[in-house]
């Protein structure tokens, strides 16, 4: 497998990244409501993240998108907090350090945008993802922040930037 490339999303990536995210959510039996699966943004990721203080990155290998992650201001929350959003990788991307690299890219961009904290939500049984989040300095918090619409996500984490 060639070297993975992490880059900003392009309009031509919309179909691929939507398929990748839906496939991963289905593999993990994530509820189709109250999670990213139901987000209308999945079909127009380039347009969704083509706004000030937002960014979405994809991982590409051999012209194939194998994962991605993004940051955007936390919805319905006052304060300088962004959210790590839609961080998912196909099985072929896992265990290769790509998640750690992507996390570093997202955290750097969040700092560049001037955010003070970064928040995320995930499923309780996504333990490998939580391991990466903890290694990256995220800590568990008791209650959700803002209103992402992802009410089926039981785990909430926060990191100061």
mmCIF file with all atom_site columns, C-alpha atoms in Angstrom:
data_model
loop_
_atom_site.group_PDB
_atom_site.id
_atom_site.type_symbol
_atom_site.label_atom_id
_atom_site.label_alt_id
_atom_site.label_comp_id
_atom_site.label_asym_id
_atom_site.label_entity_id
_atom_site.label_seq_id
_atom_site.pdbx_PDB_ins_code
_atom_site.Cartn_x
_atom_site.Cartn_y
_atom_site.Cartn_z
_atom_site.occupancy
_atom_site.B_iso_or_equiv
_atom_site.pdbx_formal_charge
_atom_site.auth_seq_id
_atom_site.auth_comp_id
_atom_site.auth_asym_id
_atom_site.auth_atom_id
_atom_site.pdbx_PDB_model_num
ATOM 1   C CA . UNK A 1 1   ? 0.000   0.000  0.000  1.00 0.00 ? 1   UNK A CA 1
ATOM 2   C CA . UNK A 1 2   ? 1.325   3.428  -0.896 1.00 0.00 ? 2   UNK A CA 1
ATOM 3   C CA . UNK A 1 3   ? 1.911   6.211  1.587  1.00 0.00 ? 3   UNK A CA 1
ATOM 4   C CA . UNK A 1 4   ? -1.330  7.771  2.846  1.00 0.00 ? 4   UNK A CA 1
ATOM 5   C CA . UNK A 1 5   ? -1.904  11.432 2.041  1.00 0.00 ? 5   UNK A CA 1
ATOM 6   C CA . UNK A 1 6   ? -3.888  13.658 4.416  1.00 0.00 ? 6   UNK A CA 1
ATOM 7   C CA . UNK A 1 7   ? -5.368  16.626 2.586  1.00 0.00 ? 7   UNK A CA 1
ATOM 8   C CA . UNK A 1 8   ? -8.299  19.017 2.643  1.00 0.00 ? 8   UNK A CA 1
ATOM 9   C CA . UNK A 1 9   ? -11.496 17.643 1.168  1.00 0.00 ? 9   UNK A CA 1
ATOM 10  C CA . UNK A 1 10  ? -12.366 18.435 -2.453 1.00 0.00 ? 10  UNK A CA 1
ATOM 11  C CA . UNK A 1 11  ? -15.846 18.542 -3.967 1.00 0.00 ? 11  UNK A CA 1
ATOM 12  C CA . UNK A 1 12  ? -15.008 15.398 -5.937 1.00 0.00 ? 12  UNK A CA 1
ATOM 13  C CA . UNK A 1 13  ? -14.520 13.526 -2.613 1.00 0.00 ? 13  UNK A CA 1
ATOM 14  C CA . UNK A 1 14  ? -18.155 13.923 -1.524 1.00 0.00 ? 14  UNK A CA 1
ATOM 15  C CA . UNK A 1 15  ? -19.426 10.573 -2.798 1.00 0.00 ? 15  UNK A CA 1
ATOM 16  C CA . UNK A 1 16  ? -16.407 8.592  -1.582 1.00 0.00 ? 16  UNK A CA 1
ATOM 17  C CA . UNK A 1 17  ? -16.316 10.014 1.952  1.00 0.00 ? 17  UNK A CA 1
ATOM 18  C CA . UNK A 1 18  ? -20.089 9.581  2.366  1.00 0.00 ? 18  UNK A CA 1
ATOM 19  C CA . UNK A 1 19  ? -19.768 5.903  1.412  1.00 0.00 ? 19  UNK A CA 1
ATOM 20  C CA . UNK A 1 20  ? -16.784 5.436  3.735  1.00 0.00 ? 20  UNK A CA 1
ATOM 21  C CA . UNK A 1 21  ? -18.536 6.969  6.742  1.00 0.00 ? 21  UNK A CA 1
ATOM 22  C CA . UNK A 1 22  ? -21.810 5.088  6.183  1.00 0.00 ? 22  UNK A CA 1
ATOM 23  C CA . UNK A 1 23  ? -19.969 1.784  5.705  1.00 0.00 ? 23  UNK A CA 1
ATOM 24  C CA . UNK A 1 24  ? -18.048 2.211  8.957  1.00 0.00 ? 24  UNK A CA 1
ATOM 25  C CA . UNK A 1 25  ? -21.156 3.211  10.898 1.00 0.00 ? 25  UNK A CA 1
ATOM 26  C CA . UNK A 1 26  ? -22.970 0.150  9.527  1.00 0.00 ? 26  UNK A CA 1
ATOM 27  C CA . UNK A 1 27  ? -20.010 -2.106 10.407 1.00 0.00 ? 27  UNK A CA 1
ATOM 28  C CA . UNK A 1 28  ? -20.210 -0.851 14.002 1.00 0.00 ? 28  UNK A CA 1
ATOM 29  C CA . UNK A 1 29  ? -24.024 -1.168 14.103 1.00 0.00 ? 29  UNK A CA 1
ATOM 30  C CA . UNK A 1 30  ? -24.334 2.514  14.995 1.00 0.00 ? 30  UNK A CA 1
ATOM 31  C CA . UNK A 1 31  ? -27.961 3.677  15.230 1.00 0.00 ? 31  UNK A CA 1
ATOM 32  C CA . UNK A 1 32  ? -29.114 5.398  12.062 1.00 0.00 ? 32  UNK A CA 1
ATOM 33  C CA . UNK A 1 33  ? -30.821 8.140  14.052 1.00 0.00 ? 33  UNK A CA 1
ATOM 34  C CA . UNK A 1 34  ? -29.198 10.413 16.602 1.00 0.00 ? 34  UNK A CA 1
ATOM 35  C CA . UNK A 1 35  ? -25.739 9.858  15.082 1.00 0.00 ? 35  UNK A CA 1
ATOM 36  C CA . UNK A 1 36  ? -23.650 11.069 12.162 1.00 0.00 ? 36  UNK A CA 1
ATOM 37  C CA . UNK A 1 37  ? -25.446 8.516  9.976  1.00 0.00 ? 37  UNK A CA 1
ATOM 38  C CA . UNK A 1 38  ? -28.502 10.778 9.833  1.00 0.00 ? 38  UNK A CA 1
ATOM 39  C CA . UNK A 1 39  ? -26.566 13.973 9.106  1.00 0.00 ? 39  UNK A CA 1
ATOM 40  C CA . UNK A 1 40  ? -27.572 15.592 5.838  1.00 0.00 ? 40  UNK A CA 1
ATOM 41  C CA . UNK A 1 41  ? -23.988 16.869 5.669  1.00 0.00 ? 41  UNK A CA 1
ATOM 42  C CA . UNK A 1 42  ? -22.743 13.379 4.738  1.00 0.00 ? 42  UNK A CA 1
ATOM 43  C CA . UNK A 1 43  ? -23.700 13.885 1.112  1.00 0.00 ? 43  UNK A CA 1
ATOM 44  C CA . UNK A 1 44  ? -22.186 17.370 0.834  1.00 0.00 ? 44  UNK A CA 1
ATOM 45  C CA . UNK A 1 45  ? -19.118 17.309 3.054  1.00 0.00 ? 45  UNK A CA 1
ATOM 46  C CA . UNK A 1 46  ? -17.091 19.686 0.883  1.00 0.00 ? 46  UNK A CA 1
ATOM 47  C CA . UNK A 1 47  ? -19.835 22.314 0.992  1.00 0.00 ? 47  UNK A CA 1
ATOM 48  C CA . UNK A 1 48  ? -20.440 21.782 4.723  1.00 0.00 ? 48  UNK A CA 1
ATOM 49  C CA . UNK A 1 49  ? -16.788 22.379 5.594  1.00 0.00 ? 49  UNK A CA 1
ATOM 50  C CA . UNK A 1 50  ? -16.128 25.121 3.041  1.00 0.00 ? 50  UNK A CA 1
ATOM 51  C CA . UNK A 1 51  ? -16.898 27.822 5.616  1.00 0.00 ? 51  UNK A CA 1
ATOM 52  C CA . UNK A 1 52  ? -14.852 30.029 7.938  1.00 0.00 ? 52  UNK A CA 1
ATOM 53  C CA . UNK A 1 53  ? -13.179 28.264 10.882 1.00 0.00 ? 53  UNK A CA 1
ATOM 54  C CA . UNK A 1 54  ? -14.119 24.803 9.585  1.00 0.00 ? 54  UNK A CA 1
ATOM 55  C CA . UNK A 1 55  ? -12.043 22.161 7.843  1.00 0.00 ? 55  UNK A CA 1
ATOM 56  C CA . UNK A 1 56  ? -12.439 18.546 6.790  1.00 0.00 ? 56  UNK A CA 1
ATOM 57  C CA . UNK A 1 57  ? -9.511  16.366 5.864  1.00 0.00 ? 57  UNK A CA 1
ATOM 58  C CA . UNK A 1 58  ? -9.497  13.077 3.998  1.00 0.00 ? 58  UNK A CA 1
ATOM 59  C CA . UNK A 1 59  ? -6.915  10.313 3.928  1.00 0.00 ? 59  UNK A CA 1
ATOM 60  C CA . UNK A 1 60  ? -6.201  9.102  0.431  1.00 0.00 ? 60  UNK A CA 1
ATOM 61  C CA . UNK A 1 61  ? -4.210  6.096  -0.766 1.00 0.00 ? 61  UNK A CA 1
ATOM 62  C CA . UNK A 1 62  ? -3.914  5.265  -4.459 1.00 0.00 ? 62  UNK A CA 1
ATOM 63  C CA . UNK A 1 63  ? -6.639  7.814  -5.299 1.00 0.00 ? 63  UNK A CA 1
ATOM 64  C CA . UNK A 1 64  ? -9.041  6.125  -2.872 1.00 0.00 ? 64  UNK A CA 1
ATOM 65  C CA . UNK A 1 65  ? -10.436 7.907  0.200  1.00 0.00 ? 65  UNK A CA 1
ATOM 66  C CA . UNK A 1 66  ? -10.023 5.610  3.199  1.00 0.00 ? 66  UNK A CA 1
ATOM 67  C CA . UNK A 1 67  ? -11.053 7.954  5.997  1.00 0.00 ? 67  UNK A CA 1
ATOM 68  C CA . UNK A 1 68  ? -11.405 11.468 7.235  1.00 0.00 ? 68  UNK A CA 1
ATOM 69  C CA . UNK A 1 69  ? -11.987 13.898 10.087 1.00 0.00 ? 69  UNK A CA 1
ATOM 70  C CA . UNK A 1 70  ? -12.948 17.511 10.510 1.00 0.00 ? 70  UNK A CA 1
ATOM 71  C CA . UNK A 1 71  ? -13.416 20.394 12.873 1.00 0.00 ? 71  UNK A CA 1
ATOM 72  C CA . UNK A 1 72  ? -16.124 23.024 13.103 1.00 0.00 ? 72  UNK A CA 1
ATOM 73  C CA . UNK A 1 73  ? -17.528 25.367 15.720 1.00 0.00 ? 73  UNK A CA 1
ATOM 74  C CA . UNK A 1 74  ? -19.614 23.434 18.232 1.00 0.00 ? 74  UNK A CA 1
ATOM 75  C CA . UNK A 1 75  ? -23.270 23.916 17.323 1.00 0.00 ? 75  UNK A CA 1
ATOM 76  C CA . UNK A 1 76  ? -25.529 25.713 19.767 1.00 0.00 ? 76  UNK A CA 1
ATOM 77  C CA . UNK A 1 77  ? -22.762 26.595 22.191 1.00 0.00 ? 77  UNK A CA 1
ATOM 78  C CA . UNK A 1 78  ? -21.441 29.986 23.229 1.00 0.00 ? 78  UNK A CA 1
ATOM 79  C CA . UNK A 1 79  ? -17.702 30.013 23.565 1.00 0.00 ? 79  UNK A CA 1
ATOM 80  C CA . UNK A 1 80  ? -14.533 29.273 21.659 1.00 0.00 ? 80  UNK A CA 1
ATOM 81  C CA . UNK A 1 81  ? -15.122 25.528 21.380 1.00 0.00 ? 81  UNK A CA 1
ATOM 82  C CA . UNK A 1 82  ? -14.931 23.461 18.227 1.00 0.00 ? 82  UNK A CA 1
ATOM 83  C CA . UNK A 1 83  ? -15.960 19.883 17.667 1.00 0.00 ? 83  UNK A CA 1
ATOM 84  C CA . UNK A 1 84  ? -13.938 17.024 16.217 1.00 0.00 ? 84  UNK A CA 1
ATOM 85  C CA . UNK A 1 85  ? -16.374 15.659 13.662 1.00 0.00 ? 85  UNK A CA 1
ATOM 86  C CA . UNK A 1 86  ? -16.815 12.561 11.560 1.00 0.00 ? 86  UNK A CA 1
ATOM 87  C CA . UNK A 1 87  ? -13.476 10.914 12.285 1.00 0.00 ? 87  UNK A CA 1
ATOM 88  C CA . UNK A 1 88  ? -13.740 7.516  10.660 1.00 0.00 ? 88  UNK A CA 1
ATOM 89  C CA . UNK A 1 89  ? -11.308 5.176  8.931  1.00 0.00 ? 89  UNK A CA 1
ATOM 90  C CA . UNK A 1 90  ? -11.804 2.032  6.866  1.00 0.00 ? 90  UNK A CA 1
ATOM 91  C CA . UNK A 1 91  ? -10.207 -1.135 8.307  1.00 0.00 ? 91  UNK A CA 1
ATOM 92  C CA . UNK A 1 92  ? -7.280  -0.837 5.872  1.00 0.00 ? 92  UNK A CA 1
ATOM 93  C CA . UNK A 1 93  ? -6.357  2.505  7.476  1.00 0.00 ? 93  UNK A CA 1
ATOM 94  C CA . UNK A 1 94  ? -6.434  1.295  11.066 1.00 0.00 ? 94  UNK A CA 1
ATOM 95  C CA . UNK A 1 95  ? -3.379  0.335  13.089 1.00 0.00 ? 95  UNK A CA 1
ATOM 96  C CA . UNK A 1 96  ? -1.019  2.324  10.840 1.00 0.00 ? 96  UNK A CA 1
ATOM 97  C CA . UNK A 1 97  ? -0.779  5.549  12.846 1.00 0.00 ? 97  UNK A CA 1
ATOM 98  C CA . UNK A 1 98  ? -3.072  7.384  10.439 1.00 0.00 ? 98  UNK A CA 1
ATOM 99  C CA . UNK A 1 99  ? -5.557  8.238  13.197 1.00 0.00 ? 99  UNK A CA 1
ATOM 100 C CA . UNK A 1 100 ? -2.804  9.828  15.260 1.00 0.00 ? 100 UNK A CA 1
ATOM 101 C CA . UNK A 1 101 ? -1.579  11.816 12.245 1.00 0.00 ? 101 UNK A CA 1
ATOM 102 C CA . UNK A 1 102 ? -5.108  12.956 11.444 1.00 0.00 ? 102 UNK A CA 1
ATOM 103 C CA . UNK A 1 103 ? -5.649  13.984 15.061 1.00 0.00 ? 103 UNK A CA 1
ATOM 104 C CA . UNK A 1 104 ? -2.491  16.107 14.971 1.00 0.00 ? 104 UNK A CA 1
ATOM 105 C CA . UNK A 1 105 ? -3.671  17.801 11.749 1.00 0.00 ? 105 UNK A CA 1
ATOM 106 C CA . UNK A 1 106 ? -7.105  18.560 13.243 1.00 0.00 ? 106 UNK A CA 1
ATOM 107 C CA . UNK A 1 107 ? -5.717  19.854 16.547 1.00 0.00 ? 107 UNK A CA 1
ATOM 108 C CA . UNK A 1 108 ? -3.249  22.104 14.753 1.00 0.00 ? 108 UNK A CA 1
ATOM 109 C CA . UNK A 1 109 ? -6.011  23.517 12.545 1.00 0.00 ? 109 UNK A CA 1
ATOM 110 C CA . UNK A 1 110 ? -8.262  24.084 15.586 1.00 0.00 ? 110 UNK A CA 1
ATOM 111 C CA . UNK A 1 111 ? -5.462  26.065 17.251 1.00 0.00 ? 111 UNK A CA 1
ATOM 112 C CA . UNK A 1 112 ? -4.847  27.994 14.020 1.00 0.00 ? 112 UNK A CA 1
ATOM 113 C CA . UNK A 1 113 ? -8.520  28.942 13.961 1.00 0.00 ? 113 UNK A CA 1
ATOM 114 C CA . UNK A 1 114 ? -8.200  30.258 17.531 1.00 0.00 ? 114 UNK A CA 1
ATOM 115 C CA . UNK A 1 115 ? -10.408 27.736 19.327 1.00 0.00 ? 115 UNK A CA 1
ATOM 116 C CA . UNK A 1 116 ? -9.672  27.239 23.027 1.00 0.00 ? 116 UNK A CA 1
ATOM 117 C CA . UNK A 1 117 ? -11.162 23.763 23.445 1.00 0.00 ? 117 UNK A CA 1
ATOM 118 C CA . UNK A 1 118 ? -12.182 20.842 21.274 1.00 0.00 ? 118 UNK A CA 1
ATOM 119 C CA . UNK A 1 119 ? -15.126 18.561 22.041 1.00 0.00 ? 119 UNK A CA 1
ATOM 120 C CA . UNK A 1 120 ? -16.207 15.210 20.659 1.00 0.00 ? 120 UNK A CA 1
ATOM 121 C CA . UNK A 1 121 ? -18.945 12.640 20.984 1.00 0.00 ? 121 UNK A CA 1
ATOM 122 C CA . UNK A 1 122 ? -18.655 8.936  20.294 1.00 0.00 ? 122 UNK A CA 1
ATOM 123 C CA . UNK A 1 123 ? -20.267 5.601  20.970 1.00 0.00 ? 123 UNK A CA 1
ATOM 124 C CA . UNK A 1 124 ? -19.513 3.749  24.195 1.00 0.00 ? 124 UNK A CA 1
ATOM 125 C CA . UNK A 1 125 ? -18.274 0.632  22.404 1.00 0.00 ? 125 UNK A CA 1
ATOM 126 C CA . UNK A 1 126 ? -15.855 2.477  20.088 1.00 0.00 ? 126 UNK A CA 1
ATOM 127 C CA . UNK A 1 127 ? -13.032 1.735  22.493 1.00 0.00 ? 127 UNK A CA 1
ATOM 128 C CA . UNK A 1 128 ? -10.152 1.982  20.006 1.00 0.00 ? 128 UNK A CA 1
ATOM 129 C CA . UNK A 1 129 ? -11.271 5.479  19.055 1.00 0.00 ? 129 UNK A CA 1
ATOM 130 C CA . UNK A 1 130 ? -11.509 6.438  22.731 1.00 0.00 ? 130 UNK A CA 1
ATOM 131 C CA . UNK A 1 131 ? -7.987  5.121  23.283 1.00 0.00 ? 131 UNK A CA 1
ATOM 132 C CA . UNK A 1 132 ? -6.716  7.480  20.547 1.00 0.00 ? 132 UNK A CA 1
ATOM 133 C CA . UNK A 1 133 ? -8.698  10.384 21.996 1.00 0.00 ? 133 UNK A CA 1
ATOM 134 C CA . UNK A 1 134 ? -7.269  9.800  25.480 1.00 0.00 ? 134 UNK A CA 1
ATOM 135 C CA . UNK A 1 135 ? -3.720  9.527  24.099 1.00 0.00 ? 135 UNK A CA 1
ATOM 136 C CA . UNK A 1 136 ? -4.348  12.871 22.374 1.00 0.00 ? 136 UNK A CA 1
ATOM 137 C CA . UNK A 1 137 ? -5.268  14.544 25.668 1.00 0.00 ? 137 UNK A CA 1
ATOM 138 C CA . UNK A 1 138 ? -9.066  14.336 25.621 1.00 0.00 ? 138 UNK A CA 1
ATOM 139 C CA . UNK A 1 139 ? -10.780 13.752 28.953 1.00 0.00 ? 139 UNK A CA 1
ATOM 140 C CA . UNK A 1 140 ? -14.221 12.354 29.652 1.00 0.00 ? 140 UNK A CA 1
ATOM 141 C CA . UNK A 1 141 ? -16.894 14.818 30.714 1.00 0.00 ? 141 UNK A CA 1
ATOM 142 C CA . UNK A 1 142 ? -20.241 13.991 32.296 1.00 0.00 ? 142 UNK A CA 1
ATOM 143 C CA . UNK A 1 143 ? -22.650 15.834 30.029 1.00 0.00 ? 143 UNK A CA 1
ATOM 144 C CA . UNK A 1 144 ? -22.869 16.767 26.392 1.00 0.00 ? 144 UNK A CA 1
ATOM 145 C CA . UNK A 1 145 ? -22.018 20.262 25.256 1.00 0.00 ? 145 UNK A CA 1
ATOM 146 C CA . UNK A 1 146 ? -23.999 22.205 22.684 1.00 0.00 ? 146 UNK A CA 1
ATOM 147 C CA . UNK A 1 147 ? -26.531 20.377 20.549 1.00 0.00 ? 147 UNK A CA 1
ATOM 148 C CA . UNK A 1 148 ? -25.004 18.326 17.768 1.00 0.00 ? 148 UNK A CA 1
ATOM 149 C CA . UNK A 1 149 ? -28.156 16.271 17.195 1.00 0.00 ? 149 UNK A CA 1
ATOM 150 C CA . UNK A 1 150 ? -26.194 13.130 18.034 1.00 0.00 ? 150 UNK A CA 1
ATOM 151 C CA . UNK A 1 151 ? -28.256 12.152 21.052 1.00 0.00 ? 151 UNK A CA 1
ATOM 152 C CA . UNK A 1 152 ? -27.429 8.453  20.593 1.00 0.00 ? 152 UNK A CA 1
ATOM 153 C CA . UNK A 1 153 ? -23.750 9.086  21.380 1.00 0.00 ? 153 UNK A CA 1
ATOM 154 C CA . UNK A 1 154 ? -23.193 8.271  25.046 1.00 0.00 ? 154 UNK A CA 1
ATOM 155 C CA . UNK A 1 155 ? -19.541 9.342  25.423 1.00 0.00 ? 155 UNK A CA 1
ATOM 156 C CA . UNK A 1 156 ? -18.483 13.001 25.599 1.00 0.00 ? 156 UNK A CA 1
ATOM 157 C CA . UNK A 1 157 ? -14.883 14.195 25.740 1.00 0.00 ? 157 UNK A CA 1
ATOM 158 C CA . UNK A 1 158 ? -13.125 17.559 25.871 1.00 0.00 ? 158 UNK A CA 1
ATOM 159 C CA . UNK A 1 159 ? -9.559  18.831 25.415 1.00 0.00 ? 159 UNK A CA 1
ATOM 160 C CA . UNK A 1 160 ? -8.063  22.237 26.067 1.00 0.00 ? 160 UNK A CA 1
ATOM 161 C CA . UNK A 1 161 ? -6.031  23.553 23.196 1.00 0.00 ? 161 UNK A CA 1
#
